[in-house]
Coordinates of C-alpha atoms and ligand atoms in Angstrom, one line a residue:
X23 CA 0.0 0.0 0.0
X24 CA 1.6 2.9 -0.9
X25 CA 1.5 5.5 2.1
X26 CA 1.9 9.1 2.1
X27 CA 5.4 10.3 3.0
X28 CA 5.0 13.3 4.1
X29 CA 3.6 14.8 7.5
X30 CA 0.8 16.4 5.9
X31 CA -2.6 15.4 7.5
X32 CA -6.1 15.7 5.4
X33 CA -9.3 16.6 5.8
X34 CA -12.1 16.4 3.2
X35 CA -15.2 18.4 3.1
X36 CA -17.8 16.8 1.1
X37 CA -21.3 18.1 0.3
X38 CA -25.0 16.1 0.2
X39 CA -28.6 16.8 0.0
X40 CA -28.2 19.9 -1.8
X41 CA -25.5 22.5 -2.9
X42 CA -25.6 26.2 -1.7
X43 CA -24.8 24.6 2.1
X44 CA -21.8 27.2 2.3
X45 CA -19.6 24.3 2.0
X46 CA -16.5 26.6 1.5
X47 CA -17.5 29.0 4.8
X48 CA -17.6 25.3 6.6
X49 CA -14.0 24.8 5.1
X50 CA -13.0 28.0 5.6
X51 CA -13.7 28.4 9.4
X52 CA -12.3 24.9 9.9
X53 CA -8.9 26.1 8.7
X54 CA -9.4 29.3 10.8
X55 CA -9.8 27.3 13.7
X56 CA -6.7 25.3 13.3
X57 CA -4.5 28.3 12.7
X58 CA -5.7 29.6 15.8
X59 CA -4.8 26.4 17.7
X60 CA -1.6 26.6 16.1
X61 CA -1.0 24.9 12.6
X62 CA -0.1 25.4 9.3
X63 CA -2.9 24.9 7.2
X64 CA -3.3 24.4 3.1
X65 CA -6.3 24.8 1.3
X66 CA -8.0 23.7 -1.9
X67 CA -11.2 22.9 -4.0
X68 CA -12.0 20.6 -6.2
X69 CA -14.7 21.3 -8.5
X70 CA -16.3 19.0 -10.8
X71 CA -17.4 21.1 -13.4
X72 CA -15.8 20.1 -17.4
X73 CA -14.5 24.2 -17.6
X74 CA -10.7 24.4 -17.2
X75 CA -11.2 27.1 -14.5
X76 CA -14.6 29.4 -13.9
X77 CA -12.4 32.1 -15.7
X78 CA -14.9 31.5 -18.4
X79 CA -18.0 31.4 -16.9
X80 CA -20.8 34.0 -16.3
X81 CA -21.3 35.0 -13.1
X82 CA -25.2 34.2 -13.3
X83 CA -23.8 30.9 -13.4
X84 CA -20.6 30.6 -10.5
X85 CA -20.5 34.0 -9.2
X86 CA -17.3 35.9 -8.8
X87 CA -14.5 34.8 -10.1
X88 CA -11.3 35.0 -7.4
X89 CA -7.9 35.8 -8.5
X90 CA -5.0 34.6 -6.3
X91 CA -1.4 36.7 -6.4
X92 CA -0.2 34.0 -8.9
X93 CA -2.9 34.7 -11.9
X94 CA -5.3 31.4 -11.3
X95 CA -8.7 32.7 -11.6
X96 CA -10.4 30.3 -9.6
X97 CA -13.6 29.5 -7.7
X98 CA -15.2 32.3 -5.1
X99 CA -15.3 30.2 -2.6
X100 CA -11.0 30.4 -2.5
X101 CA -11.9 34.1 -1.6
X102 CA -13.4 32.7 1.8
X103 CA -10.2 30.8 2.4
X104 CA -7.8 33.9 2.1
X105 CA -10.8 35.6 4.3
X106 CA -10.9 33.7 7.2
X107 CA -7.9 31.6 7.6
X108 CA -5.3 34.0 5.6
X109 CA -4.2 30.9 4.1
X110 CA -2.7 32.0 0.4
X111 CA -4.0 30.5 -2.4
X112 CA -2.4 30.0 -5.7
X113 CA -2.9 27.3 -8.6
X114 CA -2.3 24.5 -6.3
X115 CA -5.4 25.7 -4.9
X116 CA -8.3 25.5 -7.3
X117 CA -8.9 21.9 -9.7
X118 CA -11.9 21.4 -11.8
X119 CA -12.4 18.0 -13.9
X120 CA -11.6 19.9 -16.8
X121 CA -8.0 20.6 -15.9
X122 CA -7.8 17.0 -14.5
X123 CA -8.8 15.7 -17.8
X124 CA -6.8 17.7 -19.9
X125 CA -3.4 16.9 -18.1
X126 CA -4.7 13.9 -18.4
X127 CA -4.8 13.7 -22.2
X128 CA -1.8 16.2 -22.4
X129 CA 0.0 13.3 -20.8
X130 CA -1.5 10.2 -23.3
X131 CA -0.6 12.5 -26.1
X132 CA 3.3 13.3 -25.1
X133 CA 3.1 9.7 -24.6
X134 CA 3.6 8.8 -21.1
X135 CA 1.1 6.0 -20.9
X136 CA 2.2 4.2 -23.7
X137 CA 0.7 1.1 -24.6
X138 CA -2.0 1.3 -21.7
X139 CA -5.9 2.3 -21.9
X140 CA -6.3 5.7 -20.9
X141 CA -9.5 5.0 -18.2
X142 CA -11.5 7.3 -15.3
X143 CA -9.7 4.7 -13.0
X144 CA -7.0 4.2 -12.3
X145 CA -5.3 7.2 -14.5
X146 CA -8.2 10.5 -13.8
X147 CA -8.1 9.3 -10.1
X148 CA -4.5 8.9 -9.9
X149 CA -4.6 12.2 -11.8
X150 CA -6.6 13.9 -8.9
X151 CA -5.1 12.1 -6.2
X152 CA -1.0 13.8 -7.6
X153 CA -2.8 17.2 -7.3
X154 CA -4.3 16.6 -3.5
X155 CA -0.6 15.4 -2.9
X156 CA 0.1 19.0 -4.2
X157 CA -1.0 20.6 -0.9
X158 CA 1.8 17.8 0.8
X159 CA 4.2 20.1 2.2
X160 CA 7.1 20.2 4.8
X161 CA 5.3 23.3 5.5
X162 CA 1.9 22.2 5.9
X163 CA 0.6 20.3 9.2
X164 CA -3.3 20.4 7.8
X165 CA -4.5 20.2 4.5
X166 CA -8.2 21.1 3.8
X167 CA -9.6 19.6 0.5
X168 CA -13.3 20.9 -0.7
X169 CA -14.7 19.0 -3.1
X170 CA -17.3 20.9 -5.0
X171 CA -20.8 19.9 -6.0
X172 CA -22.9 17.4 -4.3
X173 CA -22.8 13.9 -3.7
X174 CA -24.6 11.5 -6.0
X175 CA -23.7 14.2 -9.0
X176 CA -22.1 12.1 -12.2
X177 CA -19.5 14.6 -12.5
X178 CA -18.4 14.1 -8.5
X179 CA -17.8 10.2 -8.5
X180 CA -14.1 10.1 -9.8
X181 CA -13.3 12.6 -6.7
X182 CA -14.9 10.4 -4.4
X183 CA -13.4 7.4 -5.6
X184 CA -9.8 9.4 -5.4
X185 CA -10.5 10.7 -1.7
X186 CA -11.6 6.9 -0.8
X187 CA -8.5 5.6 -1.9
X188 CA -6.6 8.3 -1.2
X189 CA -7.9 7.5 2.6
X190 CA -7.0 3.4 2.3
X191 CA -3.6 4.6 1.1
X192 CA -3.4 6.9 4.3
X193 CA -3.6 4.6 6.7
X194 CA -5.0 6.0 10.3
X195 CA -5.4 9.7 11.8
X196 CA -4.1 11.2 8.7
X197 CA -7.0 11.4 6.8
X198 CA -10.6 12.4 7.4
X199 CA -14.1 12.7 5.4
X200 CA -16.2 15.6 7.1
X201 CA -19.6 15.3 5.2
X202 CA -21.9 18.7 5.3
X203 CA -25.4 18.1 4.9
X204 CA -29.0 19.5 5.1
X205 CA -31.4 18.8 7.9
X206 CA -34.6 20.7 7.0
X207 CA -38.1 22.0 8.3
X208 CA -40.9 20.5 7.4
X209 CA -43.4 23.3 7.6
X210 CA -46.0 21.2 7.2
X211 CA -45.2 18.6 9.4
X212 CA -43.7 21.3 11.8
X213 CA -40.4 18.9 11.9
X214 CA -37.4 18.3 11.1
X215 CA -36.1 15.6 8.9
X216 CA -32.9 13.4 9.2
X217 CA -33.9 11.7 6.0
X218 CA -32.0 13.3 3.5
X219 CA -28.7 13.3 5.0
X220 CA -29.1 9.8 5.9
X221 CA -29.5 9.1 2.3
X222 CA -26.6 11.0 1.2
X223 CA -24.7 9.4 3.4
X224 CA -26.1 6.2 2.2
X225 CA -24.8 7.3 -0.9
X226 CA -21.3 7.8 0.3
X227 CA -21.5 4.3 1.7
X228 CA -22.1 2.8 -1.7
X229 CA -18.8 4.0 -2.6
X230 CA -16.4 3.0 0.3
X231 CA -16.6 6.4 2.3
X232 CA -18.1 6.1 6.0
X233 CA -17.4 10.1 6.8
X234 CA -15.9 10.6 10.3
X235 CA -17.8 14.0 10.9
X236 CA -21.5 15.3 9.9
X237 CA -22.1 18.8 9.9
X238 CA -26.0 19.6 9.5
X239 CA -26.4 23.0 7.8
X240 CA -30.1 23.8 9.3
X241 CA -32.6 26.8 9.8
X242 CA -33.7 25.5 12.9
X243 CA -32.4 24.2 16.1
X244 CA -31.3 20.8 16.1
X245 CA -32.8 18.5 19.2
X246 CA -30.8 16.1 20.8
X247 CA -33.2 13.2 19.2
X248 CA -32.1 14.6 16.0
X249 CA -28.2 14.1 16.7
X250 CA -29.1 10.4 18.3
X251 CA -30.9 9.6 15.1
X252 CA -27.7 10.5 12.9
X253 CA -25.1 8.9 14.5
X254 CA -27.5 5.8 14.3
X255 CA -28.3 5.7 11.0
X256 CA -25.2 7.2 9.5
X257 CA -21.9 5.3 11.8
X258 CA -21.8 8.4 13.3
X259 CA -20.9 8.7 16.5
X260 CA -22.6 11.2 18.6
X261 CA -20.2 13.3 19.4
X262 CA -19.2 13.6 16.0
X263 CA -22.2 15.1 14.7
X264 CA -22.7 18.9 14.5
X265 CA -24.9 20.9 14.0
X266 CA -24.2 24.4 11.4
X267 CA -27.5 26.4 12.1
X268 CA -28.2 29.7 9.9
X269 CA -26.0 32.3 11.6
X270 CA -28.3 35.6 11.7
X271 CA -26.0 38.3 10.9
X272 CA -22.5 37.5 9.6
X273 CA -20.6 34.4 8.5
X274 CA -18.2 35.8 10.4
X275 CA -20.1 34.1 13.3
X276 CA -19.6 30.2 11.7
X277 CA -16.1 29.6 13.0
X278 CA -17.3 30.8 16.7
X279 CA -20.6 28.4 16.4
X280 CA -18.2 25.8 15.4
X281 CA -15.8 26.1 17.6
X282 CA -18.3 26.2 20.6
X283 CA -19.2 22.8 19.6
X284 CA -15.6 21.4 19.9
X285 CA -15.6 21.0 16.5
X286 CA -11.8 21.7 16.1
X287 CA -10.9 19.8 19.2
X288 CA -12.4 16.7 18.1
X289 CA -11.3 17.1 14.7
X290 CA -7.6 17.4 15.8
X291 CA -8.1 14.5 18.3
X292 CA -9.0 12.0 15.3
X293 CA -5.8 13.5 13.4
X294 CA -3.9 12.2 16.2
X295 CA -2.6 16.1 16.9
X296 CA -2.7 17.8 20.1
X297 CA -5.3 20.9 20.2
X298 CA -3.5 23.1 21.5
X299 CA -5.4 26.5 23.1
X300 CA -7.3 28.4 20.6
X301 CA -7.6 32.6 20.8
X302 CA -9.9 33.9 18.7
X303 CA -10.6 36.9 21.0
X304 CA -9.6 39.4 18.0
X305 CA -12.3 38.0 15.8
X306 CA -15.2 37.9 18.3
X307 CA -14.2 41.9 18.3
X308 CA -14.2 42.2 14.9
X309 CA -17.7 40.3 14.7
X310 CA -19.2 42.4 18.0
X311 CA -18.2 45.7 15.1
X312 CA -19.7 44.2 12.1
X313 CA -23.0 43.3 14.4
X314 CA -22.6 46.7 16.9
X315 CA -21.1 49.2 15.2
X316 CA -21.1 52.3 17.8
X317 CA -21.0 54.8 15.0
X318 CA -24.2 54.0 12.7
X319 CA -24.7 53.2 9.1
X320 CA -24.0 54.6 5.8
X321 CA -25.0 54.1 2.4
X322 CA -23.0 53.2 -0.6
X323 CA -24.2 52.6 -3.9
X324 CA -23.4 49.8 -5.9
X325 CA -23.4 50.4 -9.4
X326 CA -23.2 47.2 -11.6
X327 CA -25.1 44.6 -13.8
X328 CA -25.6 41.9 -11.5
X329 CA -27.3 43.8 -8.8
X330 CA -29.5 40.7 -8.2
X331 CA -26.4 38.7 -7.4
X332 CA -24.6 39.2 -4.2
X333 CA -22.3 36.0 -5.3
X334 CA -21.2 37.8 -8.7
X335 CA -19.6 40.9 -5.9
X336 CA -18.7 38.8 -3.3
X337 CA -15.1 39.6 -2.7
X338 CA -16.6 43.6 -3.2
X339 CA -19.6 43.1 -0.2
X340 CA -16.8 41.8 2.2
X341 CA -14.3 44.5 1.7
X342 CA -17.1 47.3 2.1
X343 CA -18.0 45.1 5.3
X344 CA -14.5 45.0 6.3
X345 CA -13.8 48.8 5.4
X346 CA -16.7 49.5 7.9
X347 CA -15.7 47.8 10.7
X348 CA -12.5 49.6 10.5
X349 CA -14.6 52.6 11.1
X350 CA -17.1 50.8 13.4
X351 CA -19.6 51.6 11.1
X352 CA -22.1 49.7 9.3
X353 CA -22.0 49.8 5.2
X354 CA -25.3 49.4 3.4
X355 CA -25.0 48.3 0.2
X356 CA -27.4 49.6 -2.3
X357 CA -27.5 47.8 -5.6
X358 CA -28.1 50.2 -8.4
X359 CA -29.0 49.0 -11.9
X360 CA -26.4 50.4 -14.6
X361 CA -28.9 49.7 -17.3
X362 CA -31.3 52.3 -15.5
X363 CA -29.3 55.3 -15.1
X364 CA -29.9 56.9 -18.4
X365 CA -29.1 60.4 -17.6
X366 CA -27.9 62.2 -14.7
X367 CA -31.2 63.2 -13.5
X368 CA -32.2 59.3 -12.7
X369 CA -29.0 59.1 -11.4
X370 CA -30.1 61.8 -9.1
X371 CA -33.2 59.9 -8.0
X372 CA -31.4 56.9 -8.1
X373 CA -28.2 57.6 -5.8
X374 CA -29.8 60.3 -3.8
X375 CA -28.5 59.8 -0.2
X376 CA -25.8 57.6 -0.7
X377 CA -22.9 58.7 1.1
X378 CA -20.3 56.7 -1.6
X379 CA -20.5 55.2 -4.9
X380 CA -18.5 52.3 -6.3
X381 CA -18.5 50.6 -9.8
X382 CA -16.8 47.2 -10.1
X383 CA -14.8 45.5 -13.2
X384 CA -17.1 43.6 -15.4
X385 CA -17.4 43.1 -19.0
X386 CA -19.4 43.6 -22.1
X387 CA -21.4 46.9 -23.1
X388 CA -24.8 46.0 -21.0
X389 CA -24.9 49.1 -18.6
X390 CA -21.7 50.4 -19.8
X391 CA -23.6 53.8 -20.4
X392 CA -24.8 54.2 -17.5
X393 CA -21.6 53.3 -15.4
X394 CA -20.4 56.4 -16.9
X395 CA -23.6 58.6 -16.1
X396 CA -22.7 57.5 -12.4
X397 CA -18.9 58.8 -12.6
X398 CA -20.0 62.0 -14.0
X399 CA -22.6 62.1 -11.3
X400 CA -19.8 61.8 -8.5
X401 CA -17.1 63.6 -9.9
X402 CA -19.6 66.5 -10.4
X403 CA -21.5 66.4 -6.9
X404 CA -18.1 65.6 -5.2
X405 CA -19.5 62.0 -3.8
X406 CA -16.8 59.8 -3.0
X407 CA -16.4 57.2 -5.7
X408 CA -13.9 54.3 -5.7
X409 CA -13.6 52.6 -9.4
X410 CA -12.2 49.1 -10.3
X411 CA -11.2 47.6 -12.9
X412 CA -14.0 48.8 -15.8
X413 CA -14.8 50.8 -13.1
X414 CA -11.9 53.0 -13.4
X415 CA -12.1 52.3 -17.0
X416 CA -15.5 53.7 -17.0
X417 CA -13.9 57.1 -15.0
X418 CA -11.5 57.3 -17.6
X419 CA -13.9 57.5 -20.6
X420 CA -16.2 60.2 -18.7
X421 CA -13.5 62.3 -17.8
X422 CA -12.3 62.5 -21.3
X423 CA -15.7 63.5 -22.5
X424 CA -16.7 65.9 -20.4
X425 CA -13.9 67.3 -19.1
X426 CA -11.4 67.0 -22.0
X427 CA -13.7 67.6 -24.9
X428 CA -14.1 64.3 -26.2
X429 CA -17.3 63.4 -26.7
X430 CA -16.8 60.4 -28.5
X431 CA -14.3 59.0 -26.6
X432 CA -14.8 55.1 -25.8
X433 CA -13.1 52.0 -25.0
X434 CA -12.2 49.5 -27.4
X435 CA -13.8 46.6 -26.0
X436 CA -16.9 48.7 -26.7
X437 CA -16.4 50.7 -29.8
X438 CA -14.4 50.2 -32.6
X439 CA -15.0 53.3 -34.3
X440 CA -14.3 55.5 -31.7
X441 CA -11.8 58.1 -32.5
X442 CA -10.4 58.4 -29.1
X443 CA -10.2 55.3 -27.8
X444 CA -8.6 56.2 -24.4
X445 CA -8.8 52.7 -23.0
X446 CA -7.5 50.5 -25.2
X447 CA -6.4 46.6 -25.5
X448 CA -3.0 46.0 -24.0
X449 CA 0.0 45.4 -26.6
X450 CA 0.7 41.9 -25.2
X451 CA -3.0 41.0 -25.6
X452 CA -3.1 41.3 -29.7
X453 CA -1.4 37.8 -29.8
X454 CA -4.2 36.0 -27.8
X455 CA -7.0 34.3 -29.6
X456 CA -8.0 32.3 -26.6
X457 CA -10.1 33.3 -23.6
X458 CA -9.2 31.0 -21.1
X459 CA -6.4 32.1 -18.9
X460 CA -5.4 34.8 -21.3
X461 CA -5.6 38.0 -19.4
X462 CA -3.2 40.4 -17.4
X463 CA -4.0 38.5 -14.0
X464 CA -2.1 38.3 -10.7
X465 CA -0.2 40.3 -8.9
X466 CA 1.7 43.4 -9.9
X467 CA 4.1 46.0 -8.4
X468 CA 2.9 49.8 -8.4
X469 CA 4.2 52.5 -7.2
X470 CA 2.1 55.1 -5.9
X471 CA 2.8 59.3 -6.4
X472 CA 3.5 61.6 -3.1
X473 CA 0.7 63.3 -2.2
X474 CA -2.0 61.2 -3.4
X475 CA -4.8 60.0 -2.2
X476 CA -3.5 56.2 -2.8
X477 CA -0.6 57.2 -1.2
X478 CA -1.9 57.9 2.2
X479 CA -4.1 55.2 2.1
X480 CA -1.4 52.6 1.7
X481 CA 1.2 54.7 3.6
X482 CA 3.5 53.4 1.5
X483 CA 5.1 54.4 -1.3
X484 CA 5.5 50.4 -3.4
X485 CA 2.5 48.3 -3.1
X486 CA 1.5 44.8 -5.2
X487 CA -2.2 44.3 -6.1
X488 CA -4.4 41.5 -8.5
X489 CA -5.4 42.3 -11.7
X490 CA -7.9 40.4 -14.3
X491 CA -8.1 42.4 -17.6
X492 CA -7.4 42.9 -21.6
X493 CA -7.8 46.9 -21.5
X494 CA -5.8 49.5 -19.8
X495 CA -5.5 53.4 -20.1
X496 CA -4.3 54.4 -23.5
X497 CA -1.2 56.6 -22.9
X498 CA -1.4 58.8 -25.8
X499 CA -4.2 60.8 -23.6
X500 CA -2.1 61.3 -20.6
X501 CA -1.0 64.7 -20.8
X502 CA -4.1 66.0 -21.9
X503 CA -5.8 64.5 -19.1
X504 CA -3.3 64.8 -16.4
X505 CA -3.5 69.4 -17.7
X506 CA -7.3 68.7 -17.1
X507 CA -7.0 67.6 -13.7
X508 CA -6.2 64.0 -13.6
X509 CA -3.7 62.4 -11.6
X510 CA -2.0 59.3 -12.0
X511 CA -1.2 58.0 -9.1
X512 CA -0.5 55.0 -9.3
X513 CA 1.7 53.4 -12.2
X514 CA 3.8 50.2 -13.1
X515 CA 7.0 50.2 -12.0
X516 CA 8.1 51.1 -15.8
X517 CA 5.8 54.2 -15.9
X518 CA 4.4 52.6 -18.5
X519 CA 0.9 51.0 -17.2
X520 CA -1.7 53.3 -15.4
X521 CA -3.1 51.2 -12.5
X522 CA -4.7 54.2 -10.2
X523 CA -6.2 57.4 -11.5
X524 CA -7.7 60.3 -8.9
X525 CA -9.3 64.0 -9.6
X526 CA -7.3 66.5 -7.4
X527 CA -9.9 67.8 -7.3
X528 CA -12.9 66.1 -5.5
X529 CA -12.7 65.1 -1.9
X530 CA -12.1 61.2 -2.5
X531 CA -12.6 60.1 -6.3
X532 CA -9.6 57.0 -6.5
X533 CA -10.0 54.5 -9.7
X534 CA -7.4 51.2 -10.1
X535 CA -7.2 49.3 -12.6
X536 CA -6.1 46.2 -10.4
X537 CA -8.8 44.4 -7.9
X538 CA -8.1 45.4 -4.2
X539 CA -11.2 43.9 -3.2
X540 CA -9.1 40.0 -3.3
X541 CA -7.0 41.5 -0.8
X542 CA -9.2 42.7 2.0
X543 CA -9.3 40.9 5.0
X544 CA -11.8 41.1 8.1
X545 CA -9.3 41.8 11.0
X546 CA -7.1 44.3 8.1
X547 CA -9.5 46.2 5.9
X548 CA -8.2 47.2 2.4
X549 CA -6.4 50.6 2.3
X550 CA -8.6 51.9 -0.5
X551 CA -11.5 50.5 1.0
X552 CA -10.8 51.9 4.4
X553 CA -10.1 55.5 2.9
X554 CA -13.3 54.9 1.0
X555 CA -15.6 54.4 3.5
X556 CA -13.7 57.3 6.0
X557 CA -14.6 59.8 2.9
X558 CA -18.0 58.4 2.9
X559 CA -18.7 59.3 6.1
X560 CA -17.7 62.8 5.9
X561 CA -19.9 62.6 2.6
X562 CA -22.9 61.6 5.1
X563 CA -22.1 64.4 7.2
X564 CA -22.6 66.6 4.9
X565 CA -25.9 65.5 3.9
X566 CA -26.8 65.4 7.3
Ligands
LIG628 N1 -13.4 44.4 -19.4 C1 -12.3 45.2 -18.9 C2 -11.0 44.6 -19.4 O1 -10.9 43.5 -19.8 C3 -12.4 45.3 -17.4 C4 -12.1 43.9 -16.7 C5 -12.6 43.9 -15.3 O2 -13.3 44.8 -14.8 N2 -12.2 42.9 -14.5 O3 -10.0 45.3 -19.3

């Protein structure tokens, strides 16, 4: 048998019933625990889907997509991982079938399996099995593997039948299933059900996998009967079943909940690891802000195309929650239609009393036009705006038409007859006919100008930040602008790239090109976003 060789525990987080169970916040506060008692934890997911990476995919369908500093654009629920358990992420981090597969056949065409039939097993679960092993580092006590979708899916059976043998091959304590599942109410019977976990555990069965932990996700509270029931039915014992019910206010709360239940302890008891004393005292501050902020709440509007979505801003709805908490103040989010700001009159109407405005990267034309109707709005009423990514992009082309006399001036991603096209593709981008995995993404140096805005917020003077994007500020319209009142303040190290714009101007009106949303964290709010919400509140004086 062959055994693992390195010191590297796992821990598998599988999913049944239904999806949606927050399966990634589950993983996510597990590693947070563990680093507090003291380990060194690795995280990834494993996603089922046939796309290489979600880079691809609309965000009707998967949400945000996450960058890490390394350029994977990867699944949103890697963005909880950085989040809570400041674990970094990178392509280690984030496998979908469609990768697995196509190293996979990379590897039958180059020839390495020569003379064998290519088959699901052994040479896809071998395949996914290497790229667990990935996480096996000297540095690494715990390892935390999420697999996506839900048990009983056709796509999911390969990674079961990977993490089953990859347990076998194991041996004891250094390898555990943790299975998350639904318990429901039954309005109508005014109960709750154990069935449906039972059955998806019954599923897991079928395929060699007796998990060593439930976790019921449910709306109500679990009674002891409930727990007895479980353990019964699914070689449970008792004490290893939890229950995960709806936290009211922030998931913030999860890792608290769970770690009130022992979860942690018991899980590092079966790993064979001492627990070791856990302080979380920071966080249960941070969560008492988020819940109780002393100084009130403000408004910022969200201007985007996907207002229906909280999943497609994710990364954007934590920072604003983290940039609040800085300030001990609460951030309401006010999703604003682009498509429905047609001219600045509804704008007006429709961002009346909102103390900040913030447009987010995106892409395509749908609401392009009236992205730009809300810049004009906030560089002309002074409302503190933060832009990223179009957003900034969407600055840049109002600035140039109304305050540089260029009416016409566009991007090319949305105009090709535009004669001033003062965001155009990048130079290294004219080679790429592929979309997958072909934009500027990652991390990138900038350096920020004295006396800017960016500057104080970062108090720092070199600072490295994620990008995802094909389009950037066309420098044959930086003088003009910079004489008109624009300031770059933030550039690539080569001068060359424009990654932060401002208006001297207005009180707070900052733009990047790069994503500093990835970056925020719950106990250290973003710079911009901190500076952001600090200029909001002033803004809500005002109107006071
Ligand atoms: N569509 C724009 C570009 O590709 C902006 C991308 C984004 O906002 N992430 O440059």
């Amino acid at each position: 048998m062959a055994k693992t060789s390195s010191s590297t525990r796992h821990l598998f987080i599988t999913g049944g019933v239904v999806s949606s169970l927050g399966k990634g916040i589950t993983a996510a506060s597990l590693a947070f625990l563990l680093k507090r008692r003291g380990y060194r934890v690795s995280m990834q997911k494993l996603d089922p889907y046939l796309n290489v990476d979600p880079g691809t995919m609309s965000p009707y369908q998967h949400g945000e997509v996450y960058v890490t500093d390394d350029g994977t654009e990867t699944d949103l629920d890697l963005g909880h991982y950085e989040r809570f358990a400041e674990v970094e992420c990178s392509h280690s981090s984030n496998f979908t079938s469609g990768r697995i597969y196509r190293n996979v056949i990379d590897r039958e065409r180059r020839g390495d399996y020569l003379g064998q039939t290519i088959q699901v097993i052994p040479h896809v679960t071998e395949e996914i099995k290497a790229s667990i092993r990935q996480l096996d580092q000297p540095d690494v006590d715990i390892a935390i593997t999420e697999i996506g979708g839900t048990v009983g899916d056709i796509e999911s059976q390969p990674f079961l039948e990977a993490i089953r043998q990859f347990r076998y091959e194991s041996g004891a304590h250094r390898a555990l299933v943790i299975h998350l599942t639904l318990v429901p109410y039954i309005r109508a019977a005014g109960e709750m059900k154990t069935k449906p976990s039972q059955q998806s555990v019954g599923i897991l069965r079928e395929i060699g996998i007796i998990p060593d932990m439930l976790i019921c996700r449910c709306e109500r509270e679990m009674e002891e009967e409930h727990f007895r029931k479980l353990a019964l039915f699914c070689n449970v014992p008792r004490h290893l079943v939890f229950a995960e019910q709806d936290v009211a206010n922030t998931i913030y709360e999860v890792p608290v909940e769970l770690s009130r239940q022992k979860l942690d302890k018991h899980v590092l008891e079966l790993l064979d690891c001492r627990p070791g004393s856990l302080r979380i005292d920071d966080w249960k501050e941070m969560i008492k802000r988020l819940l109780n902020p002393s100084g009130g709440e403000i408004e910022i509007a969200l201007v985007g195309k996907y207002t229906s979505l909280r999943d497609a801003y994710k990364s954007i709805y934590e920072a604003l929650d983290h940039g609040g908490a800085a300030h001990d103040r609460r951030v309401k989010v006010r999703p604003v239609e682009a498509e429905e700001l047609t001219d600045l009159e509804q704008a007006s109407e429709l961002l009346k009393g909102c103390a900040g405005i913030l447009i987010p990267g995106g892409f395509g034309d749908r609401g392009i036009e009236g992205k730009i109707i809300a810049a004009q709005y906030a560089r002309e009423k002074l409302v503190p705006f933060l832009g990223i990514c179009l957003g900034m992009q969407c600055a840049v082309i109002e600035f140039a038409r109304h305050v540089c006399d260029l009416p016409q001036a566009h991007s090319d991603e949305f105009s090709n007859a535009t004669p001033d096209p003062v965001i155009s593709l990048m130079a290294d981008q004219k080679q790429y006919t592929d979309k997958g995995g072909t934009m500027r993404l990652g991390a990138y140096p900038c350096e920020l100008a004295d006396q800017s805005l960016a500057r104080t917020a970062y108090n720092q003077a070199e600072i490295s930040e994620r990008h995802r994007h094909r389009y950037e500020f066309n420098n044959h319209y930086r003088q003009l602008m910079s004489d008109r009142g624009m300031l770059f303040s933030g550039l690539s190290p080569d001068k060359q790239l424009v990654e932060i714009i401002e208006i001297s101007s207005n009180p707070w009106f900052v733009a990047c090109q790069f994503h500093p949303e990835f970056k925020s964290r719950p106990l250290q709010a973003h710079p911009l976003f901190k500076d952001f919400i600090a200029a909001a509140m002033k803004e809500h004086k005002r109107n006071a």
